[in-house]
Coordinates of C-alpha atoms and ligand atoms in Angstrom, one line a residue:
X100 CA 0.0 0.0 0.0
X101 CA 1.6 3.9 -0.4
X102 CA 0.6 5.0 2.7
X103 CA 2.8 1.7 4.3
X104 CA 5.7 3.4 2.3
X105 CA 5.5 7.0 3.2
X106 CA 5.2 5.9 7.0
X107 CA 8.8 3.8 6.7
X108 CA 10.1 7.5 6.1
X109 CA 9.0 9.0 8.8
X110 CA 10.0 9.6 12.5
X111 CA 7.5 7.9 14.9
X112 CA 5.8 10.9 16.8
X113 CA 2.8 12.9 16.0
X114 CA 3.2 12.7 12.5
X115 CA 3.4 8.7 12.2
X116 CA 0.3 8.7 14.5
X117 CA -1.7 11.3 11.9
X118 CA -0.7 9.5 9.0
X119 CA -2.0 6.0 10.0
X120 CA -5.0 4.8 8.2
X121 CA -7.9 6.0 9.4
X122 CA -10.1 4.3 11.8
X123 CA -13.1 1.6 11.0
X124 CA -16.7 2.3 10.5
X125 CA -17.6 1.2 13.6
X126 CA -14.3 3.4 15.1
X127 CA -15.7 6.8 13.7
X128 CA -19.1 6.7 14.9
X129 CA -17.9 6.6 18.6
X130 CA -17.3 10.4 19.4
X131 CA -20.8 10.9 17.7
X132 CA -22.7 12.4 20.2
X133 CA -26.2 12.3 19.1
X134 CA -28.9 14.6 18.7
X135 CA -29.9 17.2 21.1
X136 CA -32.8 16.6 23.1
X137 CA -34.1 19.9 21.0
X138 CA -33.4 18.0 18.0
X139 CA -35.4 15.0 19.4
X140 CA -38.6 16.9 19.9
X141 CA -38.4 18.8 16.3
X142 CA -37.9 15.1 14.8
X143 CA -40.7 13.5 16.5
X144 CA -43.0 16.5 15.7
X145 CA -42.0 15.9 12.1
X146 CA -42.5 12.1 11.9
X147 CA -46.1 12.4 13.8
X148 CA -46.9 15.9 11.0
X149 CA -45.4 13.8 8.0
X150 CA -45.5 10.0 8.8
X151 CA -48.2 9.4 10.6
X152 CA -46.3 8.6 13.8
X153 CA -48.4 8.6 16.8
X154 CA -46.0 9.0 20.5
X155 CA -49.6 7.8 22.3
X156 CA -49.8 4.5 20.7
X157 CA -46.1 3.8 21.5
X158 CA -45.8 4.4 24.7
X159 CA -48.8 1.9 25.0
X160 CA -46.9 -1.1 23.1
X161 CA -43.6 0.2 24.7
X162 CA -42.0 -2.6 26.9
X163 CA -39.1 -2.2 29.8
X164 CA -36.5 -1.1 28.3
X165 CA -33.0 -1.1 30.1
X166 CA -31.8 1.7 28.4
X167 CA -34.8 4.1 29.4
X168 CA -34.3 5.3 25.9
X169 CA -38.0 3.7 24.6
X170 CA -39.1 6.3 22.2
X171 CA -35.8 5.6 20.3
X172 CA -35.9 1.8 20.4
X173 CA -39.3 1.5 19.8
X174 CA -42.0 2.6 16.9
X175 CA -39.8 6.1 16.0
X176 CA -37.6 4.6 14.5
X177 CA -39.3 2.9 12.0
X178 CA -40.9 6.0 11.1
X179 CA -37.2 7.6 10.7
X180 CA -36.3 4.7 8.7
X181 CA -39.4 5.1 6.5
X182 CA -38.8 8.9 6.3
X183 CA -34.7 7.6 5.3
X184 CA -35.9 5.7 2.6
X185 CA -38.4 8.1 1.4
X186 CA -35.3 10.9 1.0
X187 CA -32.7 8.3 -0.6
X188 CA -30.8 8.5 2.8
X189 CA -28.9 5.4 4.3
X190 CA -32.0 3.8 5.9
X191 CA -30.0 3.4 9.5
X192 CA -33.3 4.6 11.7
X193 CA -31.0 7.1 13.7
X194 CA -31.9 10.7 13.7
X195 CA -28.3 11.6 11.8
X196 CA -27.1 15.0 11.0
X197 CA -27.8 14.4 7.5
X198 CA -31.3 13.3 9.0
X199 CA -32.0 15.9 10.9
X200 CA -30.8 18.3 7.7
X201 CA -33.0 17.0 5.5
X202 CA -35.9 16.9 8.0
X203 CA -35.4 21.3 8.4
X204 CA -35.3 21.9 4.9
X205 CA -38.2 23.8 3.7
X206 CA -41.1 21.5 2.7
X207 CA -45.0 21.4 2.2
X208 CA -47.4 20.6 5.0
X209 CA -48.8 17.4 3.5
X210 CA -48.3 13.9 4.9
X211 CA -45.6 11.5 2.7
X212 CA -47.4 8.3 3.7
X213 CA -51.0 9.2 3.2
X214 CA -52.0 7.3 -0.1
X215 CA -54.8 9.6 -1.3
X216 CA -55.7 6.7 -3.8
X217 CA -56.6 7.1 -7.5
X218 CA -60.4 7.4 -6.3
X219 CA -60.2 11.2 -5.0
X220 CA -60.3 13.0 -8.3
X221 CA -62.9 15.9 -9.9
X222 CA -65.4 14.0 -11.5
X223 CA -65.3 17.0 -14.0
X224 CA -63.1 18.4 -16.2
X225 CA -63.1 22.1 -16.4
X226 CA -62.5 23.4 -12.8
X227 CA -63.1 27.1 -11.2
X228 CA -60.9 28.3 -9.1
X229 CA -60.8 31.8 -7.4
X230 CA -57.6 33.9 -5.5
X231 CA -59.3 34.8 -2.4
X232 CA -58.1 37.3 0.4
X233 CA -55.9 39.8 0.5
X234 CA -52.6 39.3 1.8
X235 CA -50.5 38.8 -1.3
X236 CA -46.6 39.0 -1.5
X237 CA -47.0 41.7 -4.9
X238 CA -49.4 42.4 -7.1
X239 CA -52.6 40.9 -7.6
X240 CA -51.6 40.5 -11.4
X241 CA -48.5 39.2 -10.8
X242 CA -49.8 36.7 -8.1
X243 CA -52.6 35.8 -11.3
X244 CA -49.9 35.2 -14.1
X245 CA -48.3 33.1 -11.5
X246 CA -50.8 30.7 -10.8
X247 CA -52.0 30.8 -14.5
X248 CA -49.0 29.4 -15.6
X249 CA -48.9 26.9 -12.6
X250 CA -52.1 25.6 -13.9
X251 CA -51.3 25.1 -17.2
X252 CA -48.4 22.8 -16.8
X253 CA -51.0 20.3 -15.5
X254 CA -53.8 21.1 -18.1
X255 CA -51.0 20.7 -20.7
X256 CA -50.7 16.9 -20.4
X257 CA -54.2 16.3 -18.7
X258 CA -57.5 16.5 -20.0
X259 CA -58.3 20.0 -17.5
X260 CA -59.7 23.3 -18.1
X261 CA -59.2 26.1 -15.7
X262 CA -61.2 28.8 -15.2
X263 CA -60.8 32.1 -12.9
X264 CA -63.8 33.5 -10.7
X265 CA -63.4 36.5 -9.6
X266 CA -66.6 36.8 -7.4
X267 CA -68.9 33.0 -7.3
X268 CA -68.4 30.1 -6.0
X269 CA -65.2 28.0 -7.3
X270 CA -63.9 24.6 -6.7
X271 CA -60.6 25.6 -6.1
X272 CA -60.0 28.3 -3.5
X273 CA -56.2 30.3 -3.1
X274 CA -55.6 32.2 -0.3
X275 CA -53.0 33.4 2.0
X276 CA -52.9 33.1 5.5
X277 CA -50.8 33.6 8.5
X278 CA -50.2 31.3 11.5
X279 CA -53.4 29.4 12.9
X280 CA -56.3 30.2 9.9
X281 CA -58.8 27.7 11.3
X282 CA -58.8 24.8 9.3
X283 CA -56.5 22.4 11.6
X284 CA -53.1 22.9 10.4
X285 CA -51.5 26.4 11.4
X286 CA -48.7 27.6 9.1
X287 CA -45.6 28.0 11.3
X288 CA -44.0 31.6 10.7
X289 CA -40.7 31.9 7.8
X290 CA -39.6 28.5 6.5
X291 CA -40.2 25.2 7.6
X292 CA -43.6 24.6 6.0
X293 CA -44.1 27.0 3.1
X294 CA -47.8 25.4 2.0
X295 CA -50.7 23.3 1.6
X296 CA -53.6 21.9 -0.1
X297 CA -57.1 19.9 0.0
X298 CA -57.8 17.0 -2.0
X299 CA -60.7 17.3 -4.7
X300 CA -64.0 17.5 -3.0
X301 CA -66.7 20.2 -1.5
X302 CA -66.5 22.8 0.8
X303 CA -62.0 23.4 1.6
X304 CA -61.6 20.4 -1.0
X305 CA -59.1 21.2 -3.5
X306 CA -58.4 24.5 -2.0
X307 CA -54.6 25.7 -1.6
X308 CA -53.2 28.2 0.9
X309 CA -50.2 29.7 0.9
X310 CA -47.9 30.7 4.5
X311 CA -48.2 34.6 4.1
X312 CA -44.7 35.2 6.0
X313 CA -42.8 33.6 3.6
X314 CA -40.4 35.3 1.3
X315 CA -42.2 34.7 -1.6
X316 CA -40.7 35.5 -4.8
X317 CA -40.8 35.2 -8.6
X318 CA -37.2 34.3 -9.2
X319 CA -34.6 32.6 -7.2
X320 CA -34.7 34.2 -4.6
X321 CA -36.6 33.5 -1.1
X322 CA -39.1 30.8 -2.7
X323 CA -40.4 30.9 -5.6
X324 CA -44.2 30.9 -5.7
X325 CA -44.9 29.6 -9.1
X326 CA -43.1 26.4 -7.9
X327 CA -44.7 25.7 -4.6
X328 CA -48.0 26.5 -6.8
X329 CA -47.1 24.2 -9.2
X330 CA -46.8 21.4 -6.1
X331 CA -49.9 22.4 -4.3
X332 CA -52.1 22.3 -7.1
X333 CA -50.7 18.8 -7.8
X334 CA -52.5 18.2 -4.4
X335 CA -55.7 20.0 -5.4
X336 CA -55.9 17.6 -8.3
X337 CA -55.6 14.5 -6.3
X338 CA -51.9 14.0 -6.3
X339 CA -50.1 12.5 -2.8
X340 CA -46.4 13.3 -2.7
X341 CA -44.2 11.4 -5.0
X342 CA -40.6 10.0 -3.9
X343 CA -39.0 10.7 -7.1
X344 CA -36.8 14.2 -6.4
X345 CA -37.2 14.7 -10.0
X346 CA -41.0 15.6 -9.6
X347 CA -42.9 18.6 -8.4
X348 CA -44.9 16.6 -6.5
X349 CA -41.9 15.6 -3.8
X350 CA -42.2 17.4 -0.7
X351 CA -38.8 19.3 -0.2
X352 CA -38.8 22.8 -1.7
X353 CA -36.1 22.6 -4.4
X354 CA -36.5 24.7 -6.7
X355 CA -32.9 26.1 -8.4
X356 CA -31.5 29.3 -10.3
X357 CA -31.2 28.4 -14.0
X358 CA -33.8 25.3 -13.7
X359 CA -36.6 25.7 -16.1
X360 CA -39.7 24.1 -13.8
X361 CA -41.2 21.5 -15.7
X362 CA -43.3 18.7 -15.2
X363 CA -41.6 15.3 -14.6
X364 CA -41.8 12.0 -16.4
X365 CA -43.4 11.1 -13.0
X366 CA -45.8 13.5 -12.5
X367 CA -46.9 13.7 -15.8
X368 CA -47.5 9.9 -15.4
X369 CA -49.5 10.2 -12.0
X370 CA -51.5 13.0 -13.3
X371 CA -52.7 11.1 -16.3
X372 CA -53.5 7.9 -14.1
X373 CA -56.2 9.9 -12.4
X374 CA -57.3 11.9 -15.0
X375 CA -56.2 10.8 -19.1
X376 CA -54.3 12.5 -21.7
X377 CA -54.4 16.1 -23.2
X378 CA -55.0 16.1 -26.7
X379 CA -52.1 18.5 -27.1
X380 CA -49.6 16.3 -25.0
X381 CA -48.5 14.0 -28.0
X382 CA -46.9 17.4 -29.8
X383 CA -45.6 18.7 -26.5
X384 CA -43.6 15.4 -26.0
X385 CA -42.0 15.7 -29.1
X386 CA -40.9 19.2 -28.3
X387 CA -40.2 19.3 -24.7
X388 CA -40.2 15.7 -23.4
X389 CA -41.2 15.9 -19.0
X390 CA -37.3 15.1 -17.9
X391 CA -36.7 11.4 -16.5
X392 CA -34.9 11.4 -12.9
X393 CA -31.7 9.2 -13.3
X394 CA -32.5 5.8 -13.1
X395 CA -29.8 3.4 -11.5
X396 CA -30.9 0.5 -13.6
X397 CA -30.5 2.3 -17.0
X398 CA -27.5 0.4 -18.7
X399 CA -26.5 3.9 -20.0
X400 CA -26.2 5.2 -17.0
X401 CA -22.9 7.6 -16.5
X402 CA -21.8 9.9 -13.5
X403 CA -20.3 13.5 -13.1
X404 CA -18.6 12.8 -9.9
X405 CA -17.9 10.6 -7.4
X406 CA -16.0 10.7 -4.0
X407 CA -16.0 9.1 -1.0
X408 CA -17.6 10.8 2.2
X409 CA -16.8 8.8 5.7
X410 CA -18.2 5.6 5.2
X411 CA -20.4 6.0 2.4
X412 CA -19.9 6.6 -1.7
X413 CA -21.6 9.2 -3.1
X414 CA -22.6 9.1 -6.8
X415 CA -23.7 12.4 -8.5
X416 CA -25.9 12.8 -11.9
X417 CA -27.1 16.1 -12.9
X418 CA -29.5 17.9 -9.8
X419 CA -29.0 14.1 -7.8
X420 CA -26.9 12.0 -5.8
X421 CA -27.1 8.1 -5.1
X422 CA -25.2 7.3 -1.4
X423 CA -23.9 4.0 -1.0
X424 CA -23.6 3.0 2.6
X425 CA -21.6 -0.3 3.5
X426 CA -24.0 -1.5 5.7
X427 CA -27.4 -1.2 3.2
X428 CA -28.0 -2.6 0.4
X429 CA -30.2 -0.3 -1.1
X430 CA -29.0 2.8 -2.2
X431 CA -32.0 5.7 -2.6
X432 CA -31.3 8.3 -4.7
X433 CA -32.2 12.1 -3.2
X434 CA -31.6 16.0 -4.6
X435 CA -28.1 17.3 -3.8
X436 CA -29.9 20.3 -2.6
X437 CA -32.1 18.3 0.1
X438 CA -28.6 17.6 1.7
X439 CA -26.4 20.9 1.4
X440 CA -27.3 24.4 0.2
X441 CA -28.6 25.8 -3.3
X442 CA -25.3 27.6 -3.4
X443 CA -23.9 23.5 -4.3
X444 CA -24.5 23.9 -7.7
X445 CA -26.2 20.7 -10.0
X446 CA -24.0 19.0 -13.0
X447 CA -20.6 19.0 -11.2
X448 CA -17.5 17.8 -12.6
X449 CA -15.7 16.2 -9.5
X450 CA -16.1 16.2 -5.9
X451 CA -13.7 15.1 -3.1
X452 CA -13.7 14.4 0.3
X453 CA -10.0 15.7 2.2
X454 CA -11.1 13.7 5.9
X455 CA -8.2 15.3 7.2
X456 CA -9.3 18.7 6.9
X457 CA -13.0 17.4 7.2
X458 CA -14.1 18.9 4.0
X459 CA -15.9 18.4 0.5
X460 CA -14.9 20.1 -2.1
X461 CA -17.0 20.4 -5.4
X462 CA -15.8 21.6 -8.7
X463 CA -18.0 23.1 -11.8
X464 CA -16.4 24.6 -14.6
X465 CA -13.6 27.1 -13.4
X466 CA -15.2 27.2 -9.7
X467 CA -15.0 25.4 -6.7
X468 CA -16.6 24.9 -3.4
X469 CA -15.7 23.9 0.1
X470 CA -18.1 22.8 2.4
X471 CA -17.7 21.6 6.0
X472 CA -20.3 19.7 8.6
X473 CA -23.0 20.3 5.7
X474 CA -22.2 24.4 5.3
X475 CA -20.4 26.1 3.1
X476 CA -17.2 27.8 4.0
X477 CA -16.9 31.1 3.8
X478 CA -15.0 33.3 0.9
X479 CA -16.1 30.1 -1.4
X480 CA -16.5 29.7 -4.7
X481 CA -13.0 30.3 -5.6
X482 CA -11.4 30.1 -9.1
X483 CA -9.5 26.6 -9.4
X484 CA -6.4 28.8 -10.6
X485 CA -6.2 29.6 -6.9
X486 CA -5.4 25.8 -6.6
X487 CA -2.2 26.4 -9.1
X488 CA -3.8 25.2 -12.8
X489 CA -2.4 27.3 -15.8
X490 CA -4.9 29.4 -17.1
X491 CA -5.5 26.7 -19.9
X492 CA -7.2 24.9 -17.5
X493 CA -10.8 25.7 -17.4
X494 CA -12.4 22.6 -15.7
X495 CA -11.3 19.5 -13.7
X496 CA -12.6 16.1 -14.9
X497 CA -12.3 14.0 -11.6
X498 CA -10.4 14.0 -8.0
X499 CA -8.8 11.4 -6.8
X500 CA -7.8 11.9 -2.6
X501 CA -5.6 9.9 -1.0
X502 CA -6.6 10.0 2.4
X503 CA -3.4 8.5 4.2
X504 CA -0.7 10.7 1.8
X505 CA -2.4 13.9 1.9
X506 CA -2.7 14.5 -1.6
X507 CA -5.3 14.8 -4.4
X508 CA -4.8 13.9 -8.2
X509 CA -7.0 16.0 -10.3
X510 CA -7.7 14.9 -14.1
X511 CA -8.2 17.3 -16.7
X512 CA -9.0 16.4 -20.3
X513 CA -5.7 13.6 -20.9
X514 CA -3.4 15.4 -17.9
X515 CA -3.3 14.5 -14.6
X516 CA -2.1 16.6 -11.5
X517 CA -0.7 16.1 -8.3
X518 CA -2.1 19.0 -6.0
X519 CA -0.2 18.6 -2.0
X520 CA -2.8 19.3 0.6
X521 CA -0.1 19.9 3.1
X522 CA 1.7 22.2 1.5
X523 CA -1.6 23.5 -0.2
X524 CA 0.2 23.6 -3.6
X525 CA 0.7 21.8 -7.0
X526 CA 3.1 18.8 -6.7
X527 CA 5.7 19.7 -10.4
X528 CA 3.3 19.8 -13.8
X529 CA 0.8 18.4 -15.4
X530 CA 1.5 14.5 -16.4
X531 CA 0.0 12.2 -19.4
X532 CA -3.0 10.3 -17.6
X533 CA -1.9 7.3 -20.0
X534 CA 1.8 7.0 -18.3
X535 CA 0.7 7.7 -14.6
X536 CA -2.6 5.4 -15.4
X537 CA -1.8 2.6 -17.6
X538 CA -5.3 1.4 -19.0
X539 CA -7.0 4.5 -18.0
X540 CA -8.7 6.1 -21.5
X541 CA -9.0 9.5 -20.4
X542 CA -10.4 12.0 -20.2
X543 CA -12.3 10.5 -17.4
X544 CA -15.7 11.4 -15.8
X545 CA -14.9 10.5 -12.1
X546 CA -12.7 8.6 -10.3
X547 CA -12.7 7.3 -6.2
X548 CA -11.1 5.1 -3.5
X549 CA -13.3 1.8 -3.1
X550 CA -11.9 -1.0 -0.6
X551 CA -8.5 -0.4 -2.1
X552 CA -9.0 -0.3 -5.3
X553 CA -9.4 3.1 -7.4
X554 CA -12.5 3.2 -9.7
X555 CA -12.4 5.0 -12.7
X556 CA -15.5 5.8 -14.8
X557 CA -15.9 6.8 -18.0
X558 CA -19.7 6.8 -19.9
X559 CA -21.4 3.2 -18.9
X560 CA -18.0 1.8 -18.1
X561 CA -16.2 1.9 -15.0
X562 CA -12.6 0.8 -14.5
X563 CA -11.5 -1.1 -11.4
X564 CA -7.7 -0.3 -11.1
X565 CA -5.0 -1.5 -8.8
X566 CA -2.6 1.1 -8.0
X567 CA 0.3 -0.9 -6.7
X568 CA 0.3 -3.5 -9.8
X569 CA -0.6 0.0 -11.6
X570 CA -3.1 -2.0 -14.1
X571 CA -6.9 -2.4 -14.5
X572 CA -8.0 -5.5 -12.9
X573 CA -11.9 -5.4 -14.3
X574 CA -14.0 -3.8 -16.2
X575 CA -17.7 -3.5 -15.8
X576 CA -21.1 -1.4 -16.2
X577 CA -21.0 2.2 -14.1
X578 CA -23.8 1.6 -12.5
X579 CA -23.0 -1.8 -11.0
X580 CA -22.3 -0.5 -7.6
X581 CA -25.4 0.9 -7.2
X582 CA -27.2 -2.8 -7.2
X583 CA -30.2 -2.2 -9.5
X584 CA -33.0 -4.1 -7.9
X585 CA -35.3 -6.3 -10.0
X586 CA -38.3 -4.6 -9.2
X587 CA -37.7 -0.9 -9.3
X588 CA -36.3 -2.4 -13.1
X589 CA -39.8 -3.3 -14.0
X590 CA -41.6 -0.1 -12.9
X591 CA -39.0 1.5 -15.6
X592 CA -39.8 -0.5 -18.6
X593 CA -43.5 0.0 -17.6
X594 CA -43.2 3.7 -17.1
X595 CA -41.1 3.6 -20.7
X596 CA -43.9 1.7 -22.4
X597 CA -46.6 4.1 -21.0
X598 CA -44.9 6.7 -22.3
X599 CA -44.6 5.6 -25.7
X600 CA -48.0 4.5 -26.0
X601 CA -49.0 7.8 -25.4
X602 CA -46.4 9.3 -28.1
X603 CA -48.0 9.7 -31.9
Ligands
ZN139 ZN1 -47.1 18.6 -1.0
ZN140 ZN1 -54.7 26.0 5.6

C-alpha cells in the first residue's frame, strides 16, 4: 500500500500517529454524540406531522426497556427509517445530522405516507378556481400570471380546463394566511412549511393556501411561488407526494436558479392515471419531453462525480446523488440540494472528500466549493487557478484523494495533476494520464477510492484499477455498484412503455 511506504520514512511521533489509516466504521461513529434533546422533539413532531407517527400509541406497546431510551428503540424509529428511505438516505433509523438536515429543509405541510388513492379525483373536467383574500406577496396581477401558468403545466398533459372566478363560487380556493387560519393545520411563521392543499372535494376540498410570512418570490430568490404552486395544485388535483426528487410533486422545496420548472416524467405519469391525456400532449412530448430522474438500472447510466464521504460513496448525476452506505444494500437516490445548500451547484465535474481537513470540495467549470459539517465555507467559490492550474485549464474532470498521503490527483482532459494538501500547492506539472494510469482512456468522468482499489468511470463503463500492480483489474457497467434491484427495473420498462403508448 503507499501509505505503508511513506510511514517507513517517517519519524514515529505525532506525525506517524496522523498518517496511520484512518479508523473503522464502527471506530468513527464513537465520538458521535447524538442529537440534542431539541433536535429530538423537532424530529418526533416531524415524523407524527409527515409520517403518521403517533407518541400515544407507543408508549402503550412500549416494553421495559433497560436503556430508558423507549421512544428511540421502539415505533420512531421505524418511522425515521421510512422517512430515510423516502429521502434516498442510508435507511439506519438514527436521527443523523444528515437526518436531521433533510428533516429542516423547507417543505409542504402534507403527509408523505398518506396514499390519497386514484379514487379522490374531480369528476369534471373544467375546474373554477378563485384567488381569495388579501394578503398577497405583490401584485394581484403578478400573483394571477403566476398561478395561470402553474395551472397550465397540468392542463397541458391532462384532459383539464381552468377557469378564474373572480366573485362565485369555485372549486378551487387560493388564499394566503398567516399562522393558525382555522382549518386544523396552522402555518408556522418563515420556512419550515411554506404550503398546503385539499384534496378534490366540496367545501375546503381542492383549496390551496399559501404561508403569508414567507419570502415569496418570482425568481430565485426566497421561494419561488410559481413552484410551490405548481406542487400544491398537484394536491388540489388528487396527487399524494411522489418520492422521485425529479417531480414537483416531492415534498422538499427545491427549486434552483437556472432550472426551467417542468413537469416530470413522474408527474406527468401520476396526473394522467387519475385523469387521461391532453390532446395537445402528443406534440408537446416531441418538443419538450417531462425530464426522466436518473435511473440506476439504466444500462446507459454515467456519473459527473464521485468521491468518497466517511463511510459512504456518493454518486452524482445532474440535480441528484445516489449514497452507498456499507451497511445497506439499497441505495435511494435524493436531490443534492435536500442535503447541502442551493449555493452546491447541479452538473458538477468532481467532488472530493480531504477527511483530514474534514471537508468536501465540489468543482464546476472554473469554480469550486468547500463545504464543511454540511455548510459552506466562507470566501467560497474560488477560481480553481487559486489551486495552481495554468490558465488553460478551465475545468477538472475528476479528483482522486488519497486520504493517508495527503494528496489529491485532479484529471483534466488527458493530464493529470498532483495537488499537496499539506503544502496547499501543486506537486511539479501536469503528467499524461496514460503513463501515470496505464489502462485508463482518459479523459475520465470521475474517479474514487473503493476497498482499495481506485474506480475509474468513464460513460457506462467503470474501471476497477489496482494502483500498486498500476493496471486495470476489471471492467464492468457504471452503474453496478449501485445494485439495481429487479423490481424498481420493471416499474422502468412500464413507465417507458406508457410513455410511448401515449407518443403519436
Ligand atoms: Zn405537498
Ligand atoms: Zn390551511
Amino acid at each position: 500500500m503507499l501509505w505503508l511506504s511513506l510511514l517507513t520514512l517517517l519519524m514515529p511521533g505525532q506525525t506517524l500517529v496522523t498518517a496511520l489509516p484512518l479508523p473503522a466504521p464502527e471506530m468513527s461513529k464513537q465520538p458521535h454524540a447524538g442529537p440534542s434533546e431539541a433536535d429530538k422533539e423537532f424530529a418526533k413532531e416531524y415524523l407524527q406531522h409527515f409520517y403518521g407517527y403517533q407518541p400515544k400509541a407507543e408508549r402503550q406497546k412500549r416494553t421495559a426497556d433497560p436503556d430508558g431510551d423507549a421512544d428511540w428503540t421502539t415505533g420512531l424509529c421505524d418511522k425515521v427509517q421510512t422517512m430515510q428511505r423516502f429521502f434516498g438516505l442510508p435507511p439506519t433509523g438514527e436521527l443523523t445530522k444528515d437526518t436531521l438536515a433533510v428533516m429542516k429543509r423547507p417543505r409542504c405541510g402534507l403527509s408523505d405516507v398518506e396514499r390519497f388513492g386514484e379514487t379522490i379525483r374531480w369528476k369534471k373536467t373544467t375546474l373554477s378556481y378563485r384567488i381569495a383574500g388579501h394578503k398577497f406577496p405583490t401584485s394581484a396581477s403578478k400573483v394571477n400570471r403566476t398561478f395561470r401558468a402553474a395551472w397550465k403545466l397540468w392542463s397541458s398533459v391532462a384532459p383539464l380546463k381552468f377557469r378564474k372566478r373572480n366573485r362565485r363560487e369555485a372549486d378551487i380556493v387560493i388564499s394566503f394566511h398567516n399562522g393558525d387560519h382555522k382549518d386544523g393545520s396552522p402555518f408556522d411563521g418563515q420556512g419550515g412549511i411554506l404550503a398546503h392543499a385539499f384534496l378534490p372535494g366540496s367545501g375546503i376540498g381542492g383549496d390551496v393556501h399559501f404561508d403569508a410570512d414567507e419570502d415569496w418570490s418570482f425568481n430565485s430568490t426566497g421561494f419561488n411561488l410559481f413552484a410551490v404552486a405548481a406542487h400544491e395544485f398537484g394536491h388540489a388535483l388528487g396527487l399524494p407526494h411522489s418520492s422521485d426528487p425529479g417531480a414537483i410533486m416531492y415534498p422538499a422545496y427545491s427549486f434552483a436558479p437556472n432550472y426551467e420548472l417542468q413537469l416530470s416524467f413522474r408527474d406527468v405519469k401520476d396526473v394522467q392515471h387519475l385523469y387521461g391525456i391532453s390532446p395537445n400532449f402528443p406534440s408537446l412530448v416531441l418538443k419538450k419531453p417531462p425530464p426522466r430522474t436518473p435511473d440506476k438500472c439504466d444500462p446507459d447510466l454515467s456519473f459527473d462525480a464521485v468521491t468518497e464521504l466517511q463511510q459512504e460513496v456518493l454518486f452524482f448525476k445532474d440535480r441528484f446523488m445516489w449514497r452507498k452506505h456499507p451497511q445497506f444494500e439499497e441505495t435511494g437516490i435524493t436531490l443534492i440540494s435536500s442535503l447541502w445548500p442551493d449555493t452546491v451547484p447541479s452538473h458538477l465535474d468532481a467532488v472530493y472528500e480531504n477527511v483530514g481537513r474534514n471537508v468536501l470540495t465540489f468543482f464546476k467549470g472554473h469554480q469550486y466549493w468547500e463545504l464543511r459539517q454540511l455548510k459552506m465555507e466562507e470566501g467560497f467559490p474560488r477560481n480553481i487557478s487559486d489551486l495552481g492550474f495554468p490558465s488553460r485549464i478551465q475545468s477538472v474532470d475528476a479528483a482522486l484523494h488519497f486520504r493517508n498521503d495527503r494528496y489529491t490527483v485532479f484529471f483534466t482532459g488527458n493530464e493529470c495533476w498532483r495537488y499537496d494538501e499539506q503544502q496547499k500547492m501543486m506537486d511539479g506539472s501536469a503528467m499524461l494520464t496514460e503513463q501515470q494510469w496505464p489502462g485508463i482512456p482518459a479523459p475520465i468522468d470521475a474517479a474514487v477510492f473503493i476497498e482499495g482499489f481506485v474506480h475509474f468511470f468513464k460513460g457506462n463503463l467503470n474501471y476497477k484499477y489496482d494502483s500498486n500492480l498500476k493496471r486495470v483489474v476489471s471492467i464492468s457497467p457504471a452503474n453496478e455498484l449501485l445494485e439495481c434491484e429487479k423490481e424498481e427495473d420493471n416499474e422502468t420498462v412500464t413507465g417507458r412503455r406508457e410513455m410511448k403508448e401515449s407518443s403519436p
